[in-house]
Coordinates of C-alpha atoms and ligand atoms in Angstrom, one line a residue:
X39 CA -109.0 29.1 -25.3
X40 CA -109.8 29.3 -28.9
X41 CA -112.9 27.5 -29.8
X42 CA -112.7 26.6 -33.8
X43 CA -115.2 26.2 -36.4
X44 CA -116.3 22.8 -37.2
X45 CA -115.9 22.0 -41.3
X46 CA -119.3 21.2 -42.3
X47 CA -119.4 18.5 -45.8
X48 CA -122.6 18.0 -47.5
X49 CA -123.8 14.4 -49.3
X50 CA -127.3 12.5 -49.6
X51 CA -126.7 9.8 -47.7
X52 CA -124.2 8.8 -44.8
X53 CA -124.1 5.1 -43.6
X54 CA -122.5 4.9 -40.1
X55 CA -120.5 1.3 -39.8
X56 CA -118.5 -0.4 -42.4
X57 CA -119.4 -3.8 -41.6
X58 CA -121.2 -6.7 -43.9
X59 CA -124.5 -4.5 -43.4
X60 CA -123.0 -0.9 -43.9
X61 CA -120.8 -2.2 -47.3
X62 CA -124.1 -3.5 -48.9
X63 CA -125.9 -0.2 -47.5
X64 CA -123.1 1.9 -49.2
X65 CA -122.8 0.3 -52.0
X66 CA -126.4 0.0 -52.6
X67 CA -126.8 3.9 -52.0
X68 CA -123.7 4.8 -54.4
X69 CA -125.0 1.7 -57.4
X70 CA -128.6 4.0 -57.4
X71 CA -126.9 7.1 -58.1
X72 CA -126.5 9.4 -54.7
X73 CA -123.3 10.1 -53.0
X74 CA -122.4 7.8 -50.5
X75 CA -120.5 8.7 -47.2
X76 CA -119.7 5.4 -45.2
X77 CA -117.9 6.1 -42.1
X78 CA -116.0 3.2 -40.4
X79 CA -114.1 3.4 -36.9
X80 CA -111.7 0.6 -37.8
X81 CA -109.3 0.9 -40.9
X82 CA -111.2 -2.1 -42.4
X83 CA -114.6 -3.4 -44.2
X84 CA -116.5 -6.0 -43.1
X85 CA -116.7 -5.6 -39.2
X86 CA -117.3 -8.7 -37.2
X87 CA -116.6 -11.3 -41.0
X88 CA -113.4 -9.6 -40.6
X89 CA -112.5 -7.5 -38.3
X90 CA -113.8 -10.2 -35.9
X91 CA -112.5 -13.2 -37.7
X92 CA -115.9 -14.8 -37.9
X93 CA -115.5 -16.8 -41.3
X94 CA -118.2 -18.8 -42.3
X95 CA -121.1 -17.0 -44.5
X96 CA -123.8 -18.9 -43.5
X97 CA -126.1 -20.8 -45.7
X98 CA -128.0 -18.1 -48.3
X99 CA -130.5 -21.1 -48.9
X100 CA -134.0 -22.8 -46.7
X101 CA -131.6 -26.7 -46.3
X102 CA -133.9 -27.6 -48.7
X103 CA -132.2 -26.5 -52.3
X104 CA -134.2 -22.9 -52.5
X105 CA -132.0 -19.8 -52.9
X106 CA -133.6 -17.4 -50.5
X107 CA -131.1 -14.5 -50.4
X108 CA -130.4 -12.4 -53.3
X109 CA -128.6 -9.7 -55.1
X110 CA -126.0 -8.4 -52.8
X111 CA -126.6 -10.6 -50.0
X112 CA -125.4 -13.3 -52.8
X113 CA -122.8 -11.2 -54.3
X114 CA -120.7 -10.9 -51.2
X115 CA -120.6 -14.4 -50.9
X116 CA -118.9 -14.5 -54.0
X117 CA -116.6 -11.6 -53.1
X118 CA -115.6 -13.4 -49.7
X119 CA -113.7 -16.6 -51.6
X120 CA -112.6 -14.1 -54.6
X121 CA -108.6 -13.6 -53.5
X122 CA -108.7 -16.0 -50.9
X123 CA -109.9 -19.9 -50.1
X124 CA -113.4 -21.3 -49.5
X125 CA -115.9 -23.2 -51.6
X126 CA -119.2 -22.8 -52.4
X127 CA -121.0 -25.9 -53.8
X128 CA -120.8 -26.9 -57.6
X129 CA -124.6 -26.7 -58.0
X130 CA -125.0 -23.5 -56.6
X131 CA -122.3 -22.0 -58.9
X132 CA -124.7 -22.5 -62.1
X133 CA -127.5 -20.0 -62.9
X134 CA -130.1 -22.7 -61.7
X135 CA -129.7 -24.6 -58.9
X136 CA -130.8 -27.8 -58.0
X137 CA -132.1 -29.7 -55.4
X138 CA -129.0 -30.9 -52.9
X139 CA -128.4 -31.4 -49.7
X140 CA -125.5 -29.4 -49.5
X141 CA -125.8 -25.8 -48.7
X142 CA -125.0 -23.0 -50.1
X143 CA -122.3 -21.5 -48.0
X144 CA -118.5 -20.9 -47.9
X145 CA -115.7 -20.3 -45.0
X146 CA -113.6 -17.5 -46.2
X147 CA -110.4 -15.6 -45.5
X148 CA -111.0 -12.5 -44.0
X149 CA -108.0 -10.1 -45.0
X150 CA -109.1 -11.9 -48.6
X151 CA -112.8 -10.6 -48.0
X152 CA -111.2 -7.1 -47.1
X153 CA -109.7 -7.3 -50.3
X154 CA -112.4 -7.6 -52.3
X155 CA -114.9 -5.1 -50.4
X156 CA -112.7 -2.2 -51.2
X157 CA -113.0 -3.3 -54.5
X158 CA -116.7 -3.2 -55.0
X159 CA -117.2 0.0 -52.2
X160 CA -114.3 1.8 -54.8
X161 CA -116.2 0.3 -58.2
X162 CA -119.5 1.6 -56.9
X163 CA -117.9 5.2 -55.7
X164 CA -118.7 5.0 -52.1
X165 CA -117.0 7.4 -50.5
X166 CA -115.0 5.4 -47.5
X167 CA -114.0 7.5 -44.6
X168 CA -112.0 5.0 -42.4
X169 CA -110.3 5.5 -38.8
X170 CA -113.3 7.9 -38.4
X171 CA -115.7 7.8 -35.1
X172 CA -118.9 8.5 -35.1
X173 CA -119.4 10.8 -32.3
X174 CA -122.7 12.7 -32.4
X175 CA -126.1 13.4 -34.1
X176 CA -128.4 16.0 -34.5
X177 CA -132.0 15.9 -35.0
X178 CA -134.7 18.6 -35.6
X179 CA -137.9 19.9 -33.5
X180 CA -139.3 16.8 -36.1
X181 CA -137.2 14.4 -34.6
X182 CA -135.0 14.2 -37.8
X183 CA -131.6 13.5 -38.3
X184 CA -130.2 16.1 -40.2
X185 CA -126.3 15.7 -39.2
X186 CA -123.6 13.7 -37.7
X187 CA -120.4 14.6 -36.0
X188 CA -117.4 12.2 -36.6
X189 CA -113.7 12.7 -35.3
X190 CA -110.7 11.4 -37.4
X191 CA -107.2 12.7 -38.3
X192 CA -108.5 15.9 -39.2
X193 CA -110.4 16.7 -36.2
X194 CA -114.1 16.8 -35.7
X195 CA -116.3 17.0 -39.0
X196 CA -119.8 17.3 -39.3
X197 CA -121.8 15.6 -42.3
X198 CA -124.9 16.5 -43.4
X199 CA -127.3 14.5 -45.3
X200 CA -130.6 13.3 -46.6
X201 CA -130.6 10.3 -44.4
X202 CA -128.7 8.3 -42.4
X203 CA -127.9 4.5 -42.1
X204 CA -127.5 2.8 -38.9
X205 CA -125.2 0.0 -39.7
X206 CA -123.2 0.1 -36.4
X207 CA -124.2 -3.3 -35.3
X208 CA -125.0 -2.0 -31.7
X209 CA -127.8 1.0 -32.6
X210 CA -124.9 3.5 -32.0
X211 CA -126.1 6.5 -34.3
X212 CA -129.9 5.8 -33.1
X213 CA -128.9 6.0 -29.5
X214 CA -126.9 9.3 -30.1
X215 CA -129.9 10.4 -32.1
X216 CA -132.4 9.6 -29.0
X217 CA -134.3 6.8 -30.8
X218 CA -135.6 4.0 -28.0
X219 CA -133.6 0.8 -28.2
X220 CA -134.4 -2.5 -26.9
X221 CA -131.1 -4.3 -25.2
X222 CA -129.7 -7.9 -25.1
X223 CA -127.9 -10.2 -23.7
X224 CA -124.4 -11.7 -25.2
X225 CA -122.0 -14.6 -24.4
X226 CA -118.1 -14.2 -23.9
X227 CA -116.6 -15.0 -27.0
X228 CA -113.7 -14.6 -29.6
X229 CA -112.7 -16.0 -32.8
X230 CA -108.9 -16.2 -33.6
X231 CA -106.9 -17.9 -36.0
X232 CA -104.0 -20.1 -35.6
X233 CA -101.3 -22.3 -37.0
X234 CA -101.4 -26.0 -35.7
X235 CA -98.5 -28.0 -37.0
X236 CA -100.3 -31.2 -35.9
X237 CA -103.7 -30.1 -36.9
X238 CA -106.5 -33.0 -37.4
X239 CA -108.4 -32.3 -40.9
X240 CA -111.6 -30.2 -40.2
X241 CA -113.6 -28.4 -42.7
X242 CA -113.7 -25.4 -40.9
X243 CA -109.8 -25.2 -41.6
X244 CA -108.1 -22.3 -43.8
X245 CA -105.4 -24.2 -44.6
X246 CA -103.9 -27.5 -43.6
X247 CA -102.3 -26.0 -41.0
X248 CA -104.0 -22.6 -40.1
X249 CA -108.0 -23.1 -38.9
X250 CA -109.8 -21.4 -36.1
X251 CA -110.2 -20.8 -32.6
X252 CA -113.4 -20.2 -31.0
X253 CA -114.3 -20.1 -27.4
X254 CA -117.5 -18.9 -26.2
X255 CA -118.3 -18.9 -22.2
X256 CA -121.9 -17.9 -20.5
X257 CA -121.6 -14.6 -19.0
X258 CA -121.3 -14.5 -15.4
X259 CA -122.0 -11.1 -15.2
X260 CA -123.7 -10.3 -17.8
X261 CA -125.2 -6.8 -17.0
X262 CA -121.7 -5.7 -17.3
X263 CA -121.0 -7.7 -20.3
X264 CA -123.4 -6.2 -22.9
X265 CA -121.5 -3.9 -24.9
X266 CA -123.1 -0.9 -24.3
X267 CA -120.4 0.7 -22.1
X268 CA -116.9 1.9 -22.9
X269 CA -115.5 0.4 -19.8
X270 CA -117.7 -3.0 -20.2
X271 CA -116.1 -3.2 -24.0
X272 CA -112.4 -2.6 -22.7
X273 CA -113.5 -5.6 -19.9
X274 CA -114.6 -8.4 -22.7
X275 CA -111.6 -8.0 -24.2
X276 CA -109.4 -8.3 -21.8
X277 CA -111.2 -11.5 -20.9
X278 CA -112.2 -13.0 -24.2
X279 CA -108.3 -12.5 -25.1
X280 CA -107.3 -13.8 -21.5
X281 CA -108.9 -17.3 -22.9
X282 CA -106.7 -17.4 -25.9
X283 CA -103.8 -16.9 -23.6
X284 CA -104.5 -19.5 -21.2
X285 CA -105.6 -22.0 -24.0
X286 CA -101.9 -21.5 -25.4
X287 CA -100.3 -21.0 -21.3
X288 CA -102.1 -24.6 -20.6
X289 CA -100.9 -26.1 -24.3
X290 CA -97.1 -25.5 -23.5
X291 CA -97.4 -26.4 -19.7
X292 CA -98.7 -29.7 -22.0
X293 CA -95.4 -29.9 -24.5
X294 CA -96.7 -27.9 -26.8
X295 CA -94.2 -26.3 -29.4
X296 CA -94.1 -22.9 -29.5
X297 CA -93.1 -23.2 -33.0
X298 CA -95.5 -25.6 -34.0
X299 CA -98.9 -24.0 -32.4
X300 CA -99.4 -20.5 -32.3
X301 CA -101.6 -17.6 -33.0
X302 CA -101.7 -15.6 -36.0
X303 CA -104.7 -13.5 -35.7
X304 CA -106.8 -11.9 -33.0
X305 CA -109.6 -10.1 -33.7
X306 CA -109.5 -6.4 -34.0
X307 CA -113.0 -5.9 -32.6
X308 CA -115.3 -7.2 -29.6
X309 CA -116.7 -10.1 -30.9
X310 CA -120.4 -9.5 -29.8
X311 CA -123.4 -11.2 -31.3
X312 CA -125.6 -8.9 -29.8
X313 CA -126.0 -5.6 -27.9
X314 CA -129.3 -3.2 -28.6
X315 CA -131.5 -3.1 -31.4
X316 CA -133.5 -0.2 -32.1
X317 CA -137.0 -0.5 -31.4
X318 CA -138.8 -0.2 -34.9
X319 CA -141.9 0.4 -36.2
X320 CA -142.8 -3.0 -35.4
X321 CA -140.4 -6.1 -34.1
X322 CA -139.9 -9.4 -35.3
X323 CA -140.7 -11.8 -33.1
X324 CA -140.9 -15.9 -33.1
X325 CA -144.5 -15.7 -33.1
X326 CA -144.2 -14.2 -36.5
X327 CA -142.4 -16.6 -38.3
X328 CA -145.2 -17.8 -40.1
X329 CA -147.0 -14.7 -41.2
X330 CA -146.8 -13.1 -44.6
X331 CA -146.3 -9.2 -44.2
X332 CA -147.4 -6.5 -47.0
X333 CA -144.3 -4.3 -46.6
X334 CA -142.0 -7.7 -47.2
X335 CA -138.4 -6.9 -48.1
X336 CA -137.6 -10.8 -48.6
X337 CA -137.4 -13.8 -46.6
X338 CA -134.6 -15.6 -45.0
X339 CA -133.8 -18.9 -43.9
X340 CA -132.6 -20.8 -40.9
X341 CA -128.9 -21.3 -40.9
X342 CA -129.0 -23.9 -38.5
X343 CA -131.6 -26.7 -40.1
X344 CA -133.7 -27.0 -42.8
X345 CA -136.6 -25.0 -42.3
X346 CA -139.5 -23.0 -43.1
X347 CA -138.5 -19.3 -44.3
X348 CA -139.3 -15.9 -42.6
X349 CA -140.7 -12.9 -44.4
X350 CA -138.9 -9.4 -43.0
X351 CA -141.1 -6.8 -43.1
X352 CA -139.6 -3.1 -44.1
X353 CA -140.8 -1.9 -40.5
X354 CA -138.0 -3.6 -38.3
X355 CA -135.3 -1.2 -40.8
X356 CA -137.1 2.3 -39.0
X357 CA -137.2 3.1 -36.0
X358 CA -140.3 4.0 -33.8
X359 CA -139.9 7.9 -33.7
X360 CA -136.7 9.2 -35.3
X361 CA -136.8 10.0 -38.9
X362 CA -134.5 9.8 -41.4
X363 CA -132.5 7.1 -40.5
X364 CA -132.5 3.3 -41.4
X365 CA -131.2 0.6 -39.4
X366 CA -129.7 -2.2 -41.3
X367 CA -127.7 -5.6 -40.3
X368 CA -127.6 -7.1 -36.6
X369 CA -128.9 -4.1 -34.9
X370 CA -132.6 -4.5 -36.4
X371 CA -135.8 -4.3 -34.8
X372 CA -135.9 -8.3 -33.8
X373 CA -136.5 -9.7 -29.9
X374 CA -136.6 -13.5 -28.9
X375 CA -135.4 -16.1 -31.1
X376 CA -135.9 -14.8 -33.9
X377 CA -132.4 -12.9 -33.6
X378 CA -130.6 -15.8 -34.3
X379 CA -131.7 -15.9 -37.7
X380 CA -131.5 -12.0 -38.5
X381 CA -128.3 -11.9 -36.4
X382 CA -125.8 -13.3 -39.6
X383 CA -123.9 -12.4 -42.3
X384 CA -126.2 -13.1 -45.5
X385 CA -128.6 -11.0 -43.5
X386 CA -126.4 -8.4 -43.0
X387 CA -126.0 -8.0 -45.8
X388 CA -129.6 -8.1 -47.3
X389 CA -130.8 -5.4 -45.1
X390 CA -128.1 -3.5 -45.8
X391 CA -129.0 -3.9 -49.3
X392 CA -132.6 -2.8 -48.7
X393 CA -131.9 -0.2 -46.4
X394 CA -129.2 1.2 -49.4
X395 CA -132.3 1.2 -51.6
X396 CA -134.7 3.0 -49.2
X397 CA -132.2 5.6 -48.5
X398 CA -131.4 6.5 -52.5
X399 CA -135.2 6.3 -53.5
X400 CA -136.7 8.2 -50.7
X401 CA -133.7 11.2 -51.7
X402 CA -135.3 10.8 -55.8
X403 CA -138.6 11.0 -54.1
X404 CA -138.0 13.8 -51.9
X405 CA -139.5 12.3 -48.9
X406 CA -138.2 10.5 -45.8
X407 CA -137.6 6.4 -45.9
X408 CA -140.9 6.1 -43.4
X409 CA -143.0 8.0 -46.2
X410 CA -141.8 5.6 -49.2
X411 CA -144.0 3.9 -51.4
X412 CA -143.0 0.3 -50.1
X413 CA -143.9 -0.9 -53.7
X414 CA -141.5 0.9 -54.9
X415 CA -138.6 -0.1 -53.0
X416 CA -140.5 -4.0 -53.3
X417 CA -139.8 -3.5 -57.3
X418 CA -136.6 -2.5 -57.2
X419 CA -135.9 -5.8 -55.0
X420 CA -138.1 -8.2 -57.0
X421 CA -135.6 -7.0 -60.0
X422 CA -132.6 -7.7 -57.9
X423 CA -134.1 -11.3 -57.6
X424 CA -135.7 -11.1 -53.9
X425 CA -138.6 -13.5 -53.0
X426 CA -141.0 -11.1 -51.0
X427 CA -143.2 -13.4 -50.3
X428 CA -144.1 -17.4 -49.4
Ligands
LIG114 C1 -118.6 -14.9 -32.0 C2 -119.4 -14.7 -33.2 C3 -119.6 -15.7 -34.1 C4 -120.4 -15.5 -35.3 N1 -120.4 -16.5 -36.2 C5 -121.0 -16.3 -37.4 C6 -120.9 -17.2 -38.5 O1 -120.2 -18.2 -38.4 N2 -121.5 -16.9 -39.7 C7 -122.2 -15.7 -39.8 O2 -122.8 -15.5 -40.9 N3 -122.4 -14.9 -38.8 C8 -121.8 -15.1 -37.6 N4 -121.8 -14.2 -36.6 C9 -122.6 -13.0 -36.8 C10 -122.1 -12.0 -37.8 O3 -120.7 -12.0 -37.8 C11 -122.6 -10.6 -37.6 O4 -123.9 -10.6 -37.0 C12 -122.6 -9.8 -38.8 O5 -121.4 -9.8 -39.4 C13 -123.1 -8.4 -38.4 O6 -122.8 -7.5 -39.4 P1 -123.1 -5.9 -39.2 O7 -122.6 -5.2 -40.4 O8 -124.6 -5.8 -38.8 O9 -122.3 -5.5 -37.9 P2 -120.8 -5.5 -37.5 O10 -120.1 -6.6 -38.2 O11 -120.7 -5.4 -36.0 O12 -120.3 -4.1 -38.1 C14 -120.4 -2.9 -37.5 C15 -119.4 -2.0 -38.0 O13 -119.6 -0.7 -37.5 C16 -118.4 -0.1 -37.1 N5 -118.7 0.9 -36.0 C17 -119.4 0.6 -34.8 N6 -119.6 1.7 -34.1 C18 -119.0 2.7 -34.9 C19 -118.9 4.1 -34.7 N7 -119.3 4.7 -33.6 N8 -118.3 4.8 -35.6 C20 -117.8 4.2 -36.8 N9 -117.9 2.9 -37.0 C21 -118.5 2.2 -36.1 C22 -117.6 -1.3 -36.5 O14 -116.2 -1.0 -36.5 C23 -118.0 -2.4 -37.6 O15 -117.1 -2.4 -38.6 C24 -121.0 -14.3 -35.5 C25 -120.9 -13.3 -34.6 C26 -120.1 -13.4 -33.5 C27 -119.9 -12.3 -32.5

């Protein structure tokens, strides 16, 4: 058997998942100067937003008027509505809000929101490797990452870098890379879309005719149903997509149509909310909601009332032990309920956005993302517009 030599490419900085969190990582990285890999299994951006059919950016503002996410987090909200439908609220389009009830939120279409992610990961130069797996790490006697082992078309390729972005959504490079994780619990759920001749009007709608499907079921077994197995994966599907058929099996055993209601979409991924996190330097819990944190990366709000915001401190992006790598989007360090609010899009996408940073400035600094000057990265936010602090 002939055993043949793995190609080895050099860059700064790799970012592992192509979702909301890993485009704003990416883009982020590759907008501060260093050369960007971001490697994404599918053969889209966006992850669950679109490769899950999950549609709605939620709320970027407290319910209360107040803009609380910024800079990319805001950007992409924008991007999602670009080539595709989906408002956002008059007020919130001028440079100054005001005061409204409404909030400042969109539904979107998702091959639209494709759309315009590969326009902004192309304008920034990130270099987008899709249909690629990431299959392996390596880390040093230091516990560093210093390389990752994908697999695509061309075989098996390892990259080496500065550091490394965990933007998987389920702690997949931190687990290869031995870092501890903390696991979770999900429900059984898919998002599809469909065309409904007879639709009623609802907001949540595409089109007249085209609006959503969502079921979501409590778990009866949900050890198996977690998402950190291959086989439990293949299972949710199966089951999740088994719903959509009996929706449609029970709708024509009704006098349904088949030309009249009908799916158009499935998802292309396992639509969980939430699988492992990695267990940081410290993790957000409820009991923190009200405390003010030195190493603040900005705060968030509550998408589903109005309510007090929540600082994020730069500790729940690094994990405990391992160095080098950044974890950015749903797979934070968060426990409790607290992952509800950290869990969603516009946070996605601002941890990305700060994990981006951290990875470029600690390369100009020549030192690892734990080592960084928080200030640093803190004034390269506040100039991006970021509220660090209440
Ligand atoms: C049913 C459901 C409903 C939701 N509803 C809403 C909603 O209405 N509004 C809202 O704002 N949020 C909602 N959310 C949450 C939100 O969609 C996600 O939390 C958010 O999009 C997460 O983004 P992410 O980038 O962290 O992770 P993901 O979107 O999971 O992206 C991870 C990416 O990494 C890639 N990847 C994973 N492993 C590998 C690997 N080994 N190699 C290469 N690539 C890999 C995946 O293909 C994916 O593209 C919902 C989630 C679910 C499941």
């Amino acid at each position: 058997m002939k055993n043949r030599e793995m190609q080895t490419v050099k860059t700064d900085v790799v970012v592992c998942g192509g979702g909301i969190a890993g485009c704003a990582a990416a883009i982020q990285a590759a907008r501060s100067g260093v050369k960007t890999i971001l490697l994404e299994k599918t053969v889209f951006p966006g992850g669950l937003a679109t490769s899950g059919l999950v549609y709605i950016y939620l709320p970027i503002c407290d319910g209360y008027g107040n803009q609380m996410v910024h800079g990319l987090g805001e950007e992409l909200l924008h991007a999602s509505i670009k080539y595709g439908p989906g408002d956002i609220p008059e007020n919130w389009r001028s440079p100054e809000p005001k005061m409204m009830n409404q909030r400042f939120f969109t539904k979107f279409s998702p091959p639209a929101f494709v759309l315009s992610l590969d326009e902004l990961l192309e304008e920034a130069g990130v270099d987008v490797w899709y249909d690629t797996l990431l299959c392996d790490a390596e880390t040093d006697e230091d516990s560093r990452v210093r390389a990752v082992e994908v697999e695509n078309k061309s075989g098996r390729i390892r990259i080496e870098a500065h550091c490394f972005v965990d933007a998987t959504g389920d702690a997949d490079l931190a687990v290869r890379c031995g870092a501890e994780i903390i696991e979770s619990t999900n429900l059984l759920s898919i998002w599809a879309i469909e065309y409904d001749k007879n639709a009623l009007e609802d907001w949540h709608k595409l089109a007249p005719e085209l609006g959503r499907i969502v079921i979501n079921q409590k778990d009866p077994q949900a050890e198996e149903h977690r998402g950190i197995s291959g086989a439990g994966v293949s299972r949710f599907i199966r089951e999740t997509r088994g719903f959509v058929r009996e929706r449609y099996q029970t709708a024509l055993k009704n006098g349904a149509n088949r030309n009249d209601l009908f799916p158009v979409l499935l998802p292309s991924m396992a639509d969980y909310r939430t699988t492992r996190f990695i267990k940081g330097k410290m993790t957000l819990d409820s009991s923190m909601s009200k405390m003010s944190f030195e190493d603040s990366i900005g705060m968030i709000g509550d998408w589903t009332k109005p309510a007090p915001t929540v600082e994020l401190p730069y500790r729940i992006l690094l994990p405990e032990k391992v160095r080098g790598l950044l974890a950015a989007g749903r797979c934070i360090s968060v426990q409790g309920e607290s992952v509800e609010l950290t869990r969603v899009i516009p946070v996605a996408a601002m941890t990305g956005q700060v994990a981006g940073y951290a990875a470029a400035l600690s390369l100009q600094k020549g030192c690892m993302p734990d080592e960084l000057p928080v200030e640093e990265l803190q004034n390269e936010l506040k100039q991006q517009g970021f509220i660090l602090h209440k």
